[in-house]
Coordinates of C-alpha atoms in Angstrom, one line a residue:
X935 CA 197.0 106.0 21.4
X936 CA 193.4 105.7 22.8
X937 CA 190.4 107.2 21.1
X938 CA 190.2 109.9 23.7
X939 CA 193.9 110.6 23.2
X940 CA 193.5 110.9 19.4
X941 CA 190.5 113.2 19.8
X942 CA 192.3 115.4 22.3
X943 CA 195.3 115.6 20.0
X944 CA 193.1 116.5 17.0
X945 CA 191.4 119.3 19.1
X946 CA 194.8 120.6 20.2
X947 CA 196.0 120.7 16.6
X948 CA 192.9 122.6 15.7
X949 CA 192.9 124.8 18.7
X950 CA 189.2 124.3 19.1
X951 CA 187.0 121.8 21.1
X952 CA 185.5 119.0 19.1
X953 CA 183.0 116.2 19.4
X954 CA 183.1 112.9 17.5
X955 CA 179.8 111.2 16.5
X956 CA 179.0 107.9 14.9
X957 CA 176.7 107.6 11.9
X958 CA 173.7 107.6 14.2
X959 CA 174.9 110.9 15.8
X960 CA 175.6 109.2 19.2
X961 CA 178.5 111.0 21.0
X962 CA 181.6 108.7 20.8
X963 CA 184.3 111.0 22.2
X964 CA 184.9 114.7 22.9
X965 CA 187.9 116.9 23.8
X966 CA 188.3 118.7 27.1
X967 CA 188.8 122.5 27.2
X968 CA 188.9 124.7 30.2
X969 CA 187.1 127.6 28.5
X970 CA 184.3 125.6 27.0
X971 CA 181.3 127.9 27.3
X972 CA 179.3 126.6 24.4
X973 CA 176.1 125.5 26.2
X974 CA 174.7 123.8 23.1
X975 CA 177.9 121.6 22.9
X976 CA 177.6 120.8 26.6
X977 CA 174.0 119.8 26.2
X978 CA 175.0 117.4 23.4
X979 CA 177.8 115.9 25.6
X980 CA 175.4 115.4 28.6
X981 CA 172.7 113.9 26.5
X982 CA 175.1 111.7 24.5
X983 CA 173.2 112.5 21.3
X984 CA 173.2 115.2 18.7
X985 CA 170.0 117.3 18.4
X986 CA 167.5 116.6 15.6
X987 CA 168.2 120.1 14.2
X988 CA 172.0 119.4 14.2
X989 CA 171.4 116.1 12.3
X990 CA 169.1 117.8 9.8
X991 CA 171.8 120.5 9.2
X992 CA 174.5 117.9 8.6
X993 CA 172.2 116.3 6.0
X994 CA 171.1 119.7 4.5
X995 CA 174.7 120.8 4.0
X996 CA 175.6 117.3 2.6
X997 CA 178.5 116.9 4.9
X998 CA 178.5 113.1 4.2
X999 CA 179.3 113.9 0.6
X1000 CA 182.0 116.4 1.3
X1001 CA 185.8 115.7 1.1
X1002 CA 186.6 118.0 4.0
X1003 CA 185.1 120.2 6.7
X1004 CA 181.8 122.1 6.0
X1005 CA 180.8 125.3 7.8
X1006 CA 177.3 125.1 9.4
X1007 CA 175.6 128.2 10.8
X1008 CA 174.7 128.4 14.5
X1009 CA 171.9 126.1 15.7
X1010 CA 169.8 126.5 18.8
X1011 CA 171.8 129.4 20.1
X1012 CA 175.1 127.6 19.7
X1013 CA 178.2 128.6 17.8
X1014 CA 179.1 128.2 14.1
X1015 CA 180.4 124.7 13.6
X1016 CA 182.9 123.0 11.3
X1017 CA 181.8 119.5 10.6
X1018 CA 183.8 116.9 8.6
X1019 CA 182.9 113.4 7.6
X1020 CA 184.9 110.5 9.0
X1021 CA 185.4 107.6 6.5
X1022 CA 186.7 104.1 6.4
X1023 CA 187.3 102.4 3.1
X1024 CA 185.1 105.0 1.4
X1025 CA 182.2 104.7 3.8
X1026 CA 181.1 107.4 6.2
X1027 CA 181.4 106.0 9.8
X1028 CA 181.0 109.2 11.7
X1029 CA 181.5 112.9 11.9
X1030 CA 183.8 115.4 13.7
X1031 CA 182.3 118.6 14.8
X1032 CA 184.2 121.6 16.1
X1033 CA 183.1 125.1 17.1
X1034 CA 184.6 128.1 15.4
X1035 CA 184.4 131.9 15.9
X1036 CA 181.8 133.4 13.6
X1037 CA 184.3 135.8 12.1
X1038 CA 186.8 133.1 11.1
X1039 CA 187.3 133.3 7.2
X1040 CA 187.1 130.0 5.3
X1041 CA 190.7 130.3 4.1
X1042 CA 191.8 129.8 7.7
X1043 CA 189.8 126.6 8.1
X1044 CA 192.3 124.4 6.3
X1045 CA 192.1 120.6 6.1
X1046 CA 195.8 119.9 5.9
X1047 CA 197.5 116.5 5.8
X1048 CA 197.8 116.2 9.6
X1049 CA 194.1 116.7 10.0
X1050 CA 193.2 114.3 7.2
X1051 CA 195.4 111.6 8.7
X1052 CA 193.7 112.2 12.1
X1053 CA 190.3 111.7 10.5
X1054 CA 191.6 108.5 8.8
X1055 CA 192.7 107.1 12.2
X1056 CA 189.4 108.0 13.7
X1057 CA 187.7 106.2 10.8
X1058 CA 189.5 103.0 11.6
X1059 CA 188.5 103.2 15.3
X1060 CA 184.9 104.1 14.5
X1061 CA 184.6 101.3 12.0
X1062 CA 186.0 98.8 14.5
X1063 CA 183.6 100.0 17.2
X1064 CA 180.7 99.8 14.7
X1065 CA 181.7 96.2 13.9
X1066 CA 182.0 95.3 17.6
X1067 CA 178.6 96.9 18.3
X1068 CA 177.0 94.9 15.4
X1069 CA 178.5 91.7 16.7
X1070 CA 177.3 92.5 20.3
X1071 CA 173.8 93.3 19.0
X1072 CA 173.7 90.2 16.9
X1073 CA 174.7 88.1 19.8
X1074 CA 172.3 89.8 22.1
X1075 CA 169.5 89.4 19.6
X1076 CA 170.2 85.7 19.2
X1077 CA 170.4 85.0 22.9
X1078 CA 167.5 87.2 24.1
X1079 CA 165.3 85.8 21.3
X1080 CA 166.1 82.3 22.4
X1081 CA 165.6 83.2 26.0
X1082 CA 162.2 84.7 25.4
X1083 CA 160.7 82.8 22.5
X1084 CA 162.6 79.5 22.4
X1085 CA 161.5 76.1 23.8
X1086 CA 162.6 75.1 27.3
X1087 CA 166.0 73.7 26.2
X1088 CA 166.8 76.8 24.1
X1089 CA 165.8 79.1 27.0
X1090 CA 168.0 77.2 29.4
X1091 CA 171.1 77.3 27.1
X1092 CA 170.5 81.0 26.3
X1093 CA 170.3 81.8 30.0
X1094 CA 173.5 79.9 30.7
X1095 CA 175.4 81.7 27.9
X1096 CA 174.1 85.2 29.0
X1097 CA 175.2 84.6 32.6
X1098 CA 178.6 82.8 31.9
X1099 CA 179.4 85.4 29.1
X1100 CA 178.9 88.3 31.5
X1101 CA 176.2 89.9 29.4
X1102 CA 173.7 89.7 32.3
X1103 CA 174.4 89.8 36.0
X1104 CA 173.3 86.8 38.2
X1105 CA 170.4 87.7 40.5
X1106 CA 167.7 86.1 42.6
X1107 CA 165.0 87.1 40.0
X1108 CA 164.7 88.8 36.6
X1109 CA 162.2 91.3 35.1
X1110 CA 161.3 92.0 31.4
X1111 CA 160.5 95.5 30.2
X1112 CA 159.1 96.3 26.8
X1113 CA 159.2 99.7 25.1
X1114 CA 157.3 100.4 21.9
X1115 CA 155.0 103.0 20.3
X1116 CA 151.3 102.5 19.6
X1117 CA 150.2 102.9 16.0
X1118 CA 150.4 105.0 13.9
X1119 CA 153.8 105.9 15.4
X1120 CA 156.7 103.9 14.0
X1121 CA 159.9 104.5 15.8
X1122 CA 163.1 103.6 14.0
X1123 CA 165.3 100.8 15.2
X1124 CA 168.0 103.4 16.0
X1125 CA 165.6 105.2 18.4
X1126 CA 164.7 101.9 20.1
X1127 CA 168.4 100.9 20.4
X1128 CA 169.1 104.4 21.9
X1129 CA 166.3 103.9 24.3
X1130 CA 167.8 100.6 25.4
X1131 CA 171.2 102.2 26.0
X1132 CA 169.7 105.0 28.0
X1133 CA 167.5 102.6 30.0
X1134 CA 170.5 100.4 31.0
X1135 CA 172.3 103.4 32.5
X1136 CA 169.3 105.3 33.8
X1137 CA 166.8 103.0 35.5
X1138 CA 168.8 100.4 37.5
X1139 CA 168.4 100.6 41.3
X1140 CA 171.9 99.0 41.5
X1141 CA 174.2 100.4 38.7
X1142 CA 176.8 97.6 39.1
X1143 CA 174.4 95.0 37.8
X1144 CA 174.3 94.4 34.0
X1145 CA 171.1 94.2 32.0
X1146 CA 170.7 92.9 28.4
X1147 CA 168.3 94.0 25.7
X1148 CA 167.6 94.0 22.0
X1149 CA 165.1 95.2 19.4
X1150 CA 162.7 92.5 18.3
X1151 CA 160.0 93.2 15.7
X1152 CA 159.8 97.0 16.4
X1153 CA 159.8 96.5 20.2
X1154 CA 162.7 97.2 22.5
X1155 CA 163.0 94.4 25.1
X1156 CA 165.2 94.7 28.2
X1157 CA 165.9 91.9 30.7
X1158 CA 167.0 93.3 34.1
X1159 CA 168.3 91.7 37.3
X1160 CA 167.2 94.6 39.5
X1161 CA 164.2 96.5 40.7
X1162 CA 162.9 99.2 38.3
X1163 CA 162.9 102.9 39.2
X1164 CA 159.7 103.8 37.5
X1165 CA 160.2 107.5 38.0
X1166 CA 163.5 107.4 36.1
X1167 CA 161.9 105.3 33.3
X1168 CA 159.0 107.8 33.1
X1169 CA 161.5 110.7 32.9
X1170 CA 163.4 108.9 30.2
X1171 CA 160.2 108.6 28.1
X1172 CA 159.6 112.3 28.5
X1173 CA 162.7 113.1 26.5
X1174 CA 161.8 114.5 23.0
X1175 CA 163.4 111.5 21.2
X1176 CA 161.1 109.0 23.1
X1177 CA 157.8 110.8 23.5
X1178 CA 155.9 108.3 21.3
X1179 CA 157.1 105.3 23.4
X1180 CA 155.2 103.5 26.1
X1181 CA 156.7 101.0 28.6
X1182 CA 155.3 97.8 30.1
X1183 CA 157.0 96.2 33.1
X1184 CA 156.5 92.5 33.9
X1185 CA 156.7 90.7 37.2
X1186 CA 159.8 89.3 38.7
X1187 CA 160.6 85.7 37.8
X1188 CA 163.2 83.1 38.7
X1189 CA 165.3 81.4 37.3
X1190 CA 166.4 83.4 34.3
X1191 CA 165.1 80.7 31.9
X1192 CA 161.6 81.6 33.1
X1193 CA 161.8 85.3 32.3
X1194 CA 159.7 84.8 29.2
X1195 CA 156.7 84.8 31.6
X1196 CA 157.7 88.3 32.6
X1197 CA 157.9 89.3 29.0
X1198 CA 154.3 88.1 28.5
X1199 CA 153.2 90.2 31.5
X1200 CA 155.2 93.2 30.3
X1201 CA 153.6 93.1 26.9
X1202 CA 150.1 93.1 28.4
X1203 CA 151.1 96.0 30.7
X1204 CA 152.5 97.8 27.6
X1205 CA 149.2 97.3 25.8
X1206 CA 147.5 99.0 28.8
X1207 CA 149.9 101.9 28.5
X1208 CA 149.2 102.2 24.8
X1209 CA 145.4 102.1 24.7
X1210 CA 144.2 103.2 28.1
X1211 CA 144.0 107.0 28.3
X1212 CA 143.6 106.9 32.1
X1213 CA 147.0 105.2 32.7
X1214 CA 150.5 106.6 32.7
X1215 CA 153.0 105.9 29.9
X1216 CA 154.8 103.3 32.2
X1217 CA 152.5 100.5 33.4
X1218 CA 153.5 97.6 35.7
X1219 CA 151.9 94.2 35.6
X1220 CA 151.3 94.2 39.4
X1221 CA 149.2 97.4 39.1
X1222 CA 146.8 96.1 36.4
X1223 CA 144.2 94.4 38.6
X1224 CA 141.3 93.1 36.5
X1225 CA 142.9 94.6 33.4
X1226 CA 145.3 91.7 33.5
X1227 CA 142.4 89.7 32.0
X1228 CA 140.6 92.4 30.0
X1229 CA 143.7 93.5 28.1
X1230 CA 144.0 89.9 26.7
X1231 CA 140.7 90.2 25.0
X1232 CA 140.5 90.9 21.2
X1233 CA 139.7 94.5 22.0
X1234 CA 140.3 95.7 18.4
X1235 CA 137.5 93.4 17.2
X1236 CA 134.9 94.4 19.8
X1237 CA 131.9 96.6 18.9
X1238 CA 129.3 98.3 21.1
X1239 CA 127.0 95.3 20.3
X1240 CA 129.4 93.1 22.4
X1241 CA 128.8 95.1 25.5
X1242 CA 126.1 94.3 28.1
X1243 CA 122.7 95.7 27.1
X1244 CA 122.5 98.3 30.0
X1245 CA 125.9 99.7 29.0
X1246 CA 124.8 99.8 25.3
X1247 CA 121.7 101.8 26.3
X1248 CA 123.7 104.2 28.5
X1249 CA 126.3 104.9 25.8
X1250 CA 123.6 105.4 23.2
X1251 CA 122.0 108.3 25.1
X1252 CA 122.9 111.8 24.2
X1253 CA 124.0 112.5 27.7
X1254 CA 125.5 109.0 27.9
X1255 CA 129.2 110.1 28.3
X1256 CA 128.5 112.2 31.4
X1257 CA 126.2 109.6 32.9
X1258 CA 128.7 106.8 32.1
X1259 CA 131.5 108.8 33.8
X1260 CA 129.2 109.4 36.8
X1261 CA 128.2 105.7 37.1
X1262 CA 131.8 104.5 36.8
X1263 CA 133.0 106.9 39.5
X1264 CA 130.1 105.8 41.7
X1265 CA 131.1 102.1 41.2
X1266 CA 134.8 103.0 41.7
X1267 CA 134.0 104.5 45.0
X1268 CA 132.1 101.5 46.2
X1269 CA 128.7 103.2 45.8
X1270 CA 129.7 105.7 48.4
X1271 CA 127.6 108.8 47.4
X1272 CA 129.5 111.3 49.5
X1273 CA 132.9 110.2 48.3
X1274 CA 131.7 110.0 44.6
X1275 CA 130.3 113.6 44.8
X1276 CA 133.7 114.7 46.1
X1277 CA 135.6 112.9 43.4
X1278 CA 133.3 114.5 40.7
X1279 CA 133.2 117.9 42.4
X1280 CA 129.4 118.0 42.3
X1281 CA 126.7 118.4 44.9
X1282 CA 125.2 115.2 46.2
X1283 CA 121.8 116.2 44.8
X1284 CA 123.3 116.4 41.4
X1285 CA 124.8 113.0 41.8
X1286 CA 121.5 111.5 42.9
X1287 CA 119.8 113.1 39.9
X1288 CA 122.3 111.5 37.5
X1289 CA 122.0 108.1 39.1
X1290 CA 118.2 108.3 38.8
X1291 CA 118.8 109.0 35.1
X1292 CA 121.0 106.0 34.8
X1293 CA 118.4 103.8 36.5
X1294 CA 115.7 105.2 34.1
X1295 CA 117.7 104.5 31.0
X1296 CA 119.1 101.1 31.9
X1297 CA 116.2 99.8 34.0
X1298 CA 118.5 98.1 36.4
X1299 CA 118.8 97.9 40.2
X1300 CA 122.1 99.4 41.3
X1301 CA 121.7 97.8 44.7
X1302 CA 122.2 94.4 43.0
X1303 CA 125.8 93.2 43.2
X1304 CA 125.8 91.2 40.0
X1305 CA 124.3 94.2 38.1
X1306 CA 127.1 96.5 39.5
X1307 CA 129.7 94.0 38.4
X1308 CA 128.2 93.8 34.9
X1309 CA 128.1 97.6 34.5
X1310 CA 131.5 98.1 36.0
X1311 CA 133.2 95.5 33.8
X1312 CA 131.2 96.6 30.7
X1313 CA 132.3 100.2 31.1
X1314 CA 135.9 99.2 31.6
X1315 CA 135.9 97.1 28.4
X1316 CA 134.3 99.9 26.5
X1317 CA 137.1 102.2 27.6
X1318 CA 139.9 99.7 26.7
X1319 CA 138.2 99.0 23.3
X1320 CA 137.9 102.7 22.5
X1321 CA 134.1 102.5 22.4
X1322 CA 133.4 105.4 24.8

């Protein structure tokens, strides 16, 4: 009998809908019931993941240490739940959760031999799935690491194995995506793996094409053979589980053995997403412009003393932040005073006054192209280095 069949039979024996989770609280299977009106349960099924409060409750009530089902009070407006550990060879490999009427007495919630045998069978299936997942993850880690960080020969062999093994679909070009969190956030490997799983099913422009990814040194890396739907990726990062993450998207490269170039670009773009407050949480290499170069500087080591003297003088002034913002907007607008005033929502006379203050403080000629370049680049570096 399939896993779905076992779960449905278990639910029919209980007379209640159930959900089966693995140890990381990912939904593995669930029963089908015509009268399922538990919105909390439906939300879990649709998201493929137990809520953080549900996970905390399972730990709080020590379900993993119990011999049988444990009653857990309603969570997030849901129903009372009966949660039992699923074990294999003495190790917890998952959980079975069922909803129960609030008024049901404990003596009616029996854990008879039939139900214990069902959990034992589920334990075998979940243990085998976990082993298969670990083997797939180990293989993906080995091949993706070789593809991205190996020498030319290792990259070629890894590319061949990924394509011939069906782990990655053949395509004219490939793109790397990185997903990580800037310090001090430290997402768990489980969170990053979940992000990879969701990204593979959420962001492809062509769902029939297969992508491959793994977690390398606290960073989720995905290699995709299709164009990226940035809006879908941004929506994925908006989910509560992924709010600390930022994503960088590299350029498209061909053949697959050259996708390490895309990874380099994705990491630079990801750095921009992490440190630049003016950018979105998803940044593409092709949108970086001059930041392609600036983001490769040792920004963490820079101080105000490393900036051009006029920029130092401007930032040192008490009104420096407002004047720097005005000057940067003026330079962004190509020194068009009318457009700049509109962007800043100020009168042109106010703009001219601020620009006169900038000239007085810095003693520079804003009509000089080289001066404008120096000021514009210096202000941008100051932003990226966190000096403004």
